[in-house]
Amino acid sequence: MLIKRAPMFKASEITDDRLYLNRREFMAGAAALALAPSIVSAGAAASAPDGKALQSTKNEKFSIPDKPTPFKDATTYNNFYEFGMDKEDPSKYAHLLKPRPWSVQVDGLVHKPRRFDVEEILRFPLEERVYSLRCVEAWSMVIPWIGFPLANLLKQVEPMGTAKFVEFTTLKDPEQFPGQKPSFFGGSAVEWPYVEGLRLDEAMHPLTLVTVGMYGQVLPNQNGAPIRIVVPWKYGFKSGKSIVRMRLTEEQPKTAWEKAAPQEYGFYSNVNPTVDHPRWSQATERRIGEFMRRKTLMFNGYADQVASLYAGMDLKKNY
Ligand SMILES: Nc1nc2c(c(=O)[nH]1)N[C@H]1C(S)=C(S)[C@@H](COP(=O)(O)O)O[C@H]1N2
Ligand SMILES: [Mo]
C-alpha cells in the first residue's frame, strides 16, 4: 500500500541518518589509510566544485565564521523530495532537471507583475554569504551561498499595501522530477508542487536570499538550480528549491509540509531549540562532518537580527 500522506521523517530515519554518517566517516577514514579508495571514489558527485564559476562579492557582515561543509557532502546529502526521499536520490537523479531555459513569474498583489528570466536574475549584484542550514531532522551544514536579498527583487514588482505574504512554488514536471510521478516507488509524502511561504516582512528581511550559486559556482541541480530561496533562521524546508513562481497574497499560503503533517511542520518553522519536534528534540544538532553534537541556537544564531519580527507572538504556538 502506498502511504500518501506520510509525515516527513520517521524517528527511525533520524537514527539511520546518524548511522549513515558514521559509516561515511568510517569510509573516509578507510580511504585515508588507502584501504578502500575504489569504494570511496565510486560516487557520481565531484569532491570539489566543478560547475560553471559565478562571480560574487563576499558579504562578511552577513556571514558566519564557521568552516564550510565539504562540497561533496553538501551535494550528495540532500533533501529534495522531487527526486526521491533518500538523501542520495537528489544527486543520483539531478541530471534529469533542465535549469535552462528558466524563468520566475512574480505576481499576485503587486503593481507590476512580471516574469524574470534566469539570465536577468543572474545580473543582480551577487554576494557570497556563509550561512548554516539547519534541517528539521536535527543536522546542519555550513554553505557559502551566492545570491542577493529577495527584497531587491520584490521592490521591482511593487507590492501592494494589501500584500501580507509571499508564496513560493517549485517546478512541477514529473519528467524532470521522478519523485513527482504518481507511480513513484513508495508514493510521495507531499502534494506537488512543493509550496512554501513567508510573511512579507520575513521575505523582505535582508537575510532572506534569492540564491543562484554556492561554493563559487552556479547551483548544482540537487541544491535547487537555477533559483532557490534561503532563509537562514528557519528550518531548511522553508528554503524552497527550483522556484518558478512567487505570488504575493493577503492570506497565509498553505505550505506543502503543513498540508502533509500540520502538527509537525508549522508555517513559521523558526529554528527554536526550546520547541521540540513531536517525535524528537531540537535542542542540539549534528553539524555534518563533526563528531560531537552542538547546541542549536535560537533562530539559528540570528536572534539579534530577526527576533523583533516575532515580538508579541507565542513561539510555542506559532512553531
Ligand atoms: N522543492 C523543494 N525544496 C526543498 C526541499 C524539497 O524536498 N523540495 N527540501 C527542503 C529541506 S527539508 C531542506 S533541509 C533543504 C536542503 O537543502 P540542500 O539540499 O541545498 O542542503 O531544502 C529544502 N527545500
Ligand atoms: Mo530539512
GROMACS .gro file of C-alpha atoms and ligand atoms in nm:
model
  344
    1MET     CA    1   0.000   0.000   0.000
    2LEU     CA    2   0.124   0.347  -0.077
    3ILE     CA    3   0.128   0.578   0.221
    4LYS     CA    4   0.037   0.902   0.052
    5ARG     CA    5   0.049   1.142   0.341
    6ALA     CA    6   0.343   1.007   0.532
    7PRO     CA    7   0.496   1.255   0.776
    8MET     CA    8   0.827   1.399   0.665
    9PHE     CA    9   1.054   1.173   0.864
   10LYS     CA   10   1.019   0.870   1.083
   11ALA     CA   11   1.201   0.879   1.416
   12SER     CA   12   1.386   0.568   1.294
   13GLU     CA   13   1.516   0.762   0.994
   14ILE     CA   14   1.678   1.010   1.226
   15THR     CA   15   1.869   0.721   1.380
   16ASP     CA   16   1.951   0.572   1.041
   17ASP     CA   17   2.078   0.910   0.941
   18ARG     CA   18   2.334   0.909   1.221
   19LEU     CA   19   2.440   0.555   1.138
   20TYR     CA   20   2.476   0.653   0.776
   21LEU     CA   21   2.701   0.945   0.862
   22ASN     CA   22   2.911   0.734   1.094
   23ARG     CA   23   2.950   0.486   0.812
   24ARG     CA   24   3.063   0.764   0.580
   25GLU     CA   25   3.316   0.883   0.834
   26PHE     CA   26   3.440   0.529   0.870
   27MET     CA   27   3.476   0.508   0.492
   28ALA     CA   28   3.660   0.837   0.481
   29GLY     CA   29   3.897   0.704   0.745
   30ALA     CA   30   3.948   0.389   0.546
   31ALA     CA   31   4.029   0.597   0.240
   32ALA     CA   32   4.292   0.789   0.432
   33LEU     CA   33   4.455   0.459   0.512
   34ALA     CA   34   4.427   0.365   0.143
   35LEU     CA   35   4.228   0.058   0.235
   36ALA     CA   36   3.923   0.119   0.019
   37PRO     CA   37   3.992   0.401  -0.228
   38SER     CA   38   3.791   0.244  -0.509
   39ILE     CA   39   3.475   0.229  -0.299
   40VAL     CA   40   3.511   0.585  -0.176
   41SER     CA   41   3.566   0.729  -0.524
   42ALA     CA   42   3.275   0.538  -0.678
   43GLY     CA   43   3.020   0.819  -0.621
   44ALA     CA   44   2.899   1.023  -0.917
   45ALA     CA   45   2.939   1.364  -0.750
   46ALA     CA   46   3.257   1.565  -0.766
   47SER     CA   47   3.459   1.617  -0.448
   48ALA     CA   48   3.535   1.978  -0.548
   49PRO     CA   49   3.319   2.240  -0.722
   50ASP     CA   50   3.315   2.150  -1.093
   51GLY     CA   51   3.030   2.362  -1.226
   52LYS     CA   52   3.024   2.699  -1.401
   53ALA     CA   53   3.206   2.968  -1.197
   54LEU     CA   54   2.997   3.255  -1.064
   55GLN     CA   55   3.147   3.590  -0.959
   56SER     CA   56   3.030   3.747  -0.635
   57THR     CA   57   3.145   3.980  -0.359
   58LYS     CA   58   3.180   3.831  -0.013
   59ASN     CA   59   2.945   3.988   0.239
   60GLU     CA   60   3.135   3.950   0.567
   61LYS     CA   61   2.870   4.124   0.772
   62PHE     CA   62   2.611   3.861   0.681
   63SER     CA   63   2.847   3.563   0.700
   64ILE     CA   64   2.917   3.332   0.992
   65PRO     CA   65   3.285   3.247   1.056
   66ASP     CA   66   3.226   2.869   1.061
   67LYS     CA   67   3.416   2.643   0.823
   68PRO     CA   68   3.208   2.540   0.520
   69THR     CA   69   3.089   2.181   0.495
   70PRO     CA   70   3.284   1.986   0.229
   71PHE     CA   71   3.131   2.045  -0.116
   72LYS     CA   72   3.086   1.674  -0.164
   73ASP     CA   73   2.868   1.641   0.147
   74ALA     CA   74   2.663   1.948   0.055
   75THR     CA   75   2.589   1.798  -0.289
   76THR     CA   76   2.532   1.432  -0.203
   77TYR     CA   77   2.341   1.454   0.126
   78ASN     CA   78   2.028   1.643   0.020
   79ASN     CA   79   1.659   1.672   0.082
   80PHE     CA   80   1.479   1.732  -0.247
   81TYR     CA   81   1.176   1.504  -0.247
   82GLU     CA   82   1.103   1.579  -0.612
   83PHE     CA   83   1.396   1.345  -0.681
   84GLY     CA   84   1.307   1.090  -0.414
   85MET     CA   85   1.307   1.056  -0.039
   86ASP     CA   86   1.658   0.924   0.026
   87LYS     CA   87   1.948   1.159   0.085
   88GLU     CA   88   2.133   1.013  -0.216
   89ASP     CA   89   1.839   1.042  -0.457
   90PRO     CA   90   1.884   1.412  -0.548
   91SER     CA   91   2.246   1.369  -0.663
   92LYS     CA   92   2.151   1.045  -0.841
   93TYR     CA   93   1.867   1.196  -1.044
   94ALA     CA   94   1.977   1.563  -1.059
   95HIS     CA   95   2.083   1.527  -1.426
   96LEU     CA   96   1.712   1.497  -1.520
   97LEU     CA   97   1.645   1.860  -1.425
   98LYS     CA   98   1.694   2.119  -1.702
   99PRO     CA   99   1.782   2.452  -1.540
  100ARG     CA  100   1.765   2.634  -1.881
  101PRO     CA  101   1.553   2.790  -2.016
  102TRP     CA  102   1.402   2.905  -1.684
  103SER     CA  103   1.203   3.199  -1.560
  104VAL     CA  104   1.023   3.302  -1.243
  105GLN     CA  105   0.677   3.457  -1.253
  106VAL     CA  106   0.629   3.720  -0.980
  107ASP     CA  107   0.266   3.819  -0.943
  108GLY     CA  108  -0.035   3.837  -0.713
  109LEU     CA  109  -0.083   4.155  -0.509
  110VAL     CA  110   0.181   4.366  -0.687
  111HIS     CA  111   0.153   4.675  -0.907
  112LYS     CA  112   0.399   4.547  -1.169
  113PRO     CA  113   0.362   4.170  -1.210
  114ARG     CA  114   0.623   4.023  -1.441
  115ARG     CA  115   0.831   3.728  -1.540
  116PHE     CA  116   1.205   3.734  -1.467
  117ASP     CA  117   1.428   3.530  -1.695
  118VAL     CA  118   1.704   3.345  -1.510
  119GLU     CA  119   1.971   3.539  -1.703
  120GLU     CA  120   1.819   3.862  -1.575
  121ILE     CA  121   1.818   3.729  -1.220
  122LEU     CA  122   2.188   3.646  -1.256
  123ARG     CA  123   2.253   4.016  -1.333
  124PHE     CA  124   2.151   4.133  -0.984
  125PRO     CA  125   2.467   4.221  -0.783
  126LEU     CA  126   2.566   3.885  -0.635
  127GLU     CA  127   2.702   3.838  -0.284
  128GLU     CA  128   2.860   3.539  -0.118
  129ARG     CA  129   2.720   3.471   0.227
  130VAL     CA  130   2.816   3.187   0.454
  131TYR     CA  131   2.504   3.065   0.633
  132SER     CA  132   2.433   2.748   0.820
  133LEU     CA  133   2.134   2.545   0.704
  134ARG     CA  134   1.961   2.376   0.997
  135CYS     CA  135   1.738   2.090   0.886
  136VAL     CA  136   1.436   1.998   1.094
  137GLU     CA  137   1.594   1.649   1.113
  138ALA     CA  138   1.849   1.799   1.358
  139TRP     CA  139   2.156   1.813   1.136
  140SER     CA  140   2.316   2.121   0.983
  141MET     CA  141   2.562   2.227   0.717
  142VAL     CA  142   2.759   2.545   0.652
  143ILE     CA  143   2.729   2.664   0.296
  144PRO     CA  144   2.882   2.962   0.112
  145TRP     CA  145   2.573   3.065  -0.086
  146ILE     CA  146   2.572   3.314  -0.374
  147GLY     CA  147   2.270   3.535  -0.421
  148PHE     CA  148   2.106   3.864  -0.335
  149PRO     CA  149   1.835   3.985  -0.096
  150LEU     CA  150   1.486   3.884  -0.207
  151ALA     CA  151   1.380   4.239  -0.110
  152ASN     CA  152   1.575   4.374  -0.412
  153LEU     CA  153   1.362   4.165  -0.647
  154LEU     CA  154   1.029   4.224  -0.470
  155LYS     CA  155   1.081   4.602  -0.478
  156GLN     CA  156   1.086   4.586  -0.859
  157VAL     CA  157   0.731   4.449  -0.874
  158GLU     CA  158   0.600   4.700  -0.617
  159PRO     CA  159   0.398   4.502  -0.359
  160MET     CA  160   0.050   4.644  -0.290
  161GLY     CA  161  -0.044   4.759   0.059
  162THR     CA  162  -0.275   4.457   0.089
  163ALA     CA  163   0.007   4.205   0.032
  164LYS     CA  164   0.092   4.023   0.356
  165PHE     CA  165   0.263   3.701   0.244
  166VAL     CA  166   0.478   3.558  -0.035
  167GLU     CA  167   0.410   3.210  -0.168
  168PHE     CA  168   0.698   3.023  -0.340
  169THR     CA  169   0.623   2.743  -0.583
  170THR     CA  170   0.870   2.485  -0.711
  171LEU     CA  171   0.854   2.349  -1.066
  172LYS     CA  172   0.607   2.067  -1.121
  173ASP     CA  173   0.723   1.837  -1.401
  174PRO     CA  174   0.735   1.461  -1.341
  175GLU     CA  175   0.959   1.421  -1.648
  176GLN     CA  176   1.232   1.616  -1.471
  177PHE     CA  177   1.137   1.519  -1.116
  178PRO     CA  178   1.082   1.142  -1.095
  179GLY     CA  179   0.958   1.176  -0.736
  180GLN     CA  180   0.651   1.357  -0.873
  181LYS     CA  181   0.539   1.058  -1.081
  182PRO     CA  182   0.219   0.902  -0.946
  183SER     CA  183   0.391   0.566  -0.985
  184PHE     CA  184   0.687   0.678  -0.778
  185PHE     CA  185   0.803   0.396  -0.554
  186GLY     CA  186   0.657   0.436  -0.205
  187GLY     CA  187   0.431   0.724  -0.303
  188SER     CA  188   0.518   1.078  -0.213
  189ALA     CA  189   0.499   1.246   0.124
  190VAL     CA  190   0.389   1.586  -0.007
  191GLU     CA  191   0.144   1.719  -0.262
  192TRP     CA  192   0.308   1.865  -0.575
  193PRO     CA  193   0.408   2.127  -0.650
  194TYR     CA  194   0.615   2.196  -0.338
  195VAL     CA  195   0.487   2.522  -0.192
  196GLU     CA  196   0.645   2.732   0.079
  197GLY     CA  197   0.568   3.075   0.216
  198LEU     CA  198   0.690   3.366   0.423
  199ARG     CA  199   0.525   3.665   0.579
  200LEU     CA  200   0.609   3.973   0.369
  201ASP     CA  201   0.832   4.125   0.641
  202GLU     CA  202   1.024   3.795   0.664
  203ALA     CA  203   1.058   3.790   0.287
  204MET     CA  204   1.185   4.149   0.285
  205HIS     CA  205   1.437   4.088   0.566
  206PRO     CA  206   1.794   4.146   0.439
  207LEU     CA  207   1.898   3.792   0.543
  208THR     CA  208   1.646   3.629   0.306
  209LEU     CA  209   1.836   3.535  -0.007
  210VAL     CA  210   1.743   3.460  -0.366
  211THR     CA  211   2.013   3.202  -0.423
  212VAL     CA  212   2.170   3.115  -0.758
  213GLY     CA  213   2.503   2.961  -0.657
  214MET     CA  214   2.721   2.809  -0.389
  215TYR     CA  215   3.093   2.737  -0.341
  216GLY     CA  216   3.180   2.988  -0.615
  217GLN     CA  217   2.972   2.823  -0.884
  218VAL     CA  218   2.616   2.804  -1.016
  219LEU     CA  219   2.379   2.600  -0.801
  220PRO     CA  220   2.406   2.226  -0.861
  221ASN     CA  221   2.068   2.084  -0.964
  222GLN     CA  222   2.035   1.884  -0.642
  223ASN     CA  223   2.065   2.206  -0.439
  224GLY     CA  224   1.777   2.376  -0.621
  225ALA     CA  225   1.904   2.506  -0.956
  226PRO     CA  226   1.870   2.751  -1.106
  227ILE     CA  227   1.698   2.962  -0.835
  228ARG     CA  228   1.610   2.885  -0.477
  229ILE     CA  229   1.529   3.071  -0.160
  230VAL     CA  230   1.746   3.054   0.153
  231VAL     CA  231   1.602   3.169   0.486
  232PRO     CA  232   1.880   3.106   0.739
  233TRP     CA  233   1.684   3.144   1.065
  234LYS     CA  234   1.422   2.885   0.971
  235TYR     CA  235   1.434   2.509   0.929
  236GLY     CA  236   1.571   2.406   0.589
  237PHE     CA  237   1.236   2.306   0.440
  238LYS     CA  238   1.127   2.672   0.434
  239SER     CA  239   1.400   2.728   0.171
  240GLY     CA  240   1.221   2.612  -0.144
  241LYS     CA  241   1.427   2.493  -0.438
  242SER     CA  242   1.393   2.535  -0.818
  243ILE     CA  243   1.138   2.815  -0.784
  244VAL     CA  244   0.912   2.906  -1.080
  245ARG     CA  245   0.666   3.142  -0.914
  246MET     CA  246   0.645   3.394  -0.632
  247ARG     CA  247   0.295   3.514  -0.555
  248LEU     CA  248   0.208   3.791  -0.312
  249THR     CA  249  -0.109   3.722  -0.118
  250GLU     CA  250  -0.325   3.858   0.159
  251GLU     CA  251  -0.396   3.511   0.301
  252GLN     CA  252  -0.130   3.292   0.460
  253PRO     CA  253  -0.018   3.039   0.195
  254LYS     CA  254  -0.088   2.671   0.252
  255THR     CA  255   0.255   2.510   0.254
  256ALA     CA  256   0.328   2.157   0.135
  257TRP     CA  257   0.454   2.037   0.475
  258GLU     CA  258   0.168   2.193   0.667
  259LYS     CA  259  -0.072   2.005   0.442
  260ALA     CA  260   0.122   1.681   0.489
  261ALA     CA  261   0.160   1.698   0.870
  262PRO     CA  262   0.036   2.021   1.031
  263GLN     CA  263   0.107   1.907   1.386
  264GLU     CA  264   0.476   1.863   1.293
  265TYR     CA  265   0.557   2.142   1.049
  266GLY     CA  266   0.407   2.482   1.115
  267PHE     CA  267   0.405   2.783   0.888
  268TYR     CA  268   0.671   2.973   1.086
  269SER     CA  269   0.921   2.693   1.145
  270ASN     CA  270   1.171   2.924   1.308
  271VAL     CA  271   1.470   2.734   1.445
  272ASN     CA  272   1.385   2.712   1.814
  273PRO     CA  273   1.575   2.472   2.043
  274THR     CA  274   1.306   2.505   2.312
  275VAL     CA  275   1.028   2.369   2.090
  276ASP     CA  276   1.081   2.000   2.023
  277HIS     CA  277   0.951   1.829   1.716
  278PRO     CA  278   0.672   1.593   1.838
  279ARG     CA  279   0.899   1.296   1.772
  280TRP     CA  280   1.249   1.424   1.859
  281SER     CA  281   1.440   1.701   2.036
  282GLN     CA  282   1.551   2.016   1.857
  283ALA     CA  283   1.790   2.117   2.139
  284THR     CA  284   2.105   2.004   1.957
  285GLU     CA  285   2.219   1.936   1.603
  286ARG     CA  286   2.478   1.734   1.426
  287ARG     CA  287   2.696   1.952   1.205
  288ILE     CA  288   2.778   1.733   0.906
  289GLY     CA  289   3.147   1.642   0.926
  290GLU     CA  290   3.171   1.696   1.302
  291PHE     CA  291   3.167   1.426   1.564
  292MET     CA  292   3.014   1.598   1.868
  293ARG     CA  293   2.662   1.737   1.856
  294ARG     CA  294   2.631   2.113   1.907
  295LYS     CA  295   2.370   2.315   2.085
  296THR     CA  296   2.115   2.461   1.849
  297LEU     CA  297   2.089   2.839   1.873
  298MET     CA  298   1.764   3.036   1.886
  299PHE     CA  299   1.672   3.149   1.533
  300ASN     CA  300   1.978   2.951   1.421
  301GLY     CA  301   2.201   3.224   1.565
  302TYR     CA  302   2.015   3.522   1.417
  303ALA     CA  303   1.807   3.622   1.723
  304ASP     CA  304   1.959   3.974   1.727
  305GLN     CA  305   1.855   4.032   1.367
  306VAL     CA  306   1.513   3.863   1.349
  307ALA     CA  307   1.359   3.822   1.697
  308SER     CA  308   1.182   4.159   1.663
  309LEU     CA  309   0.980   4.020   1.369
  310TYR     CA  310   0.800   3.797   1.619
  311ALA     CA  311   0.751   4.040   1.908
  312GLY     CA  312   0.430   3.956   2.094
  313MET     CA  313   0.389   3.616   1.927
  314ASP     CA  314   0.383   3.292   2.126
  315LEU     CA  315   0.663   3.098   1.954
  316LYS     CA  316   0.545   2.770   2.108
  317LYS     CA  317   0.209   2.807   1.936
  318ASN     CA  318   0.350   2.958   1.620
  319TYR     CA  319   0.608   2.683   1.567
  320LIG     N1  320   1.126   2.196  -0.369
  320LIG     C1  321   1.184   2.150  -0.259
  320LIG     N2  322   1.255   2.235  -0.183
  320LIG     C2  323   1.317   2.189  -0.070
  320LIG     C3  324   1.303   2.054  -0.029
  320LIG     C4  325   1.226   1.967  -0.112
  320LIG     O1  326   1.209   1.847  -0.084
  320LIG     N3  327   1.169   2.019  -0.225
  320LIG     N4  328   1.363   2.011   0.089
  320LIG     C5  329   1.392   2.114   0.190
  320LIG     C6  330   1.470   2.066   0.302
  320LIG     S1  331   1.392   1.961   0.411
  320LIG     C7  332   1.599   2.107   0.325
  320LIG     S2  333   1.682   2.064   0.468
  320LIG     C8  334   1.672   2.188   0.225
  320LIG     C9  335   1.802   2.117   0.185
  320LIG     O2  336   1.880   2.199   0.100
  320LIG     P1  337   2.020   2.146   0.046
  320LIG     O3  338   1.998   2.012  -0.019
  320LIG     O4  339   2.070   2.250  -0.050
  320LIG     O5  340   2.111   2.131   0.165
  320LIG     O6  341   1.595   2.210   0.106
  320LIG    C10  342   1.458   2.238   0.128
  320LIG     N5  343   1.393   2.276   0.004
  321MO      MO  344   1.517   1.971   0.608
   0.00000   0.00000   0.00000
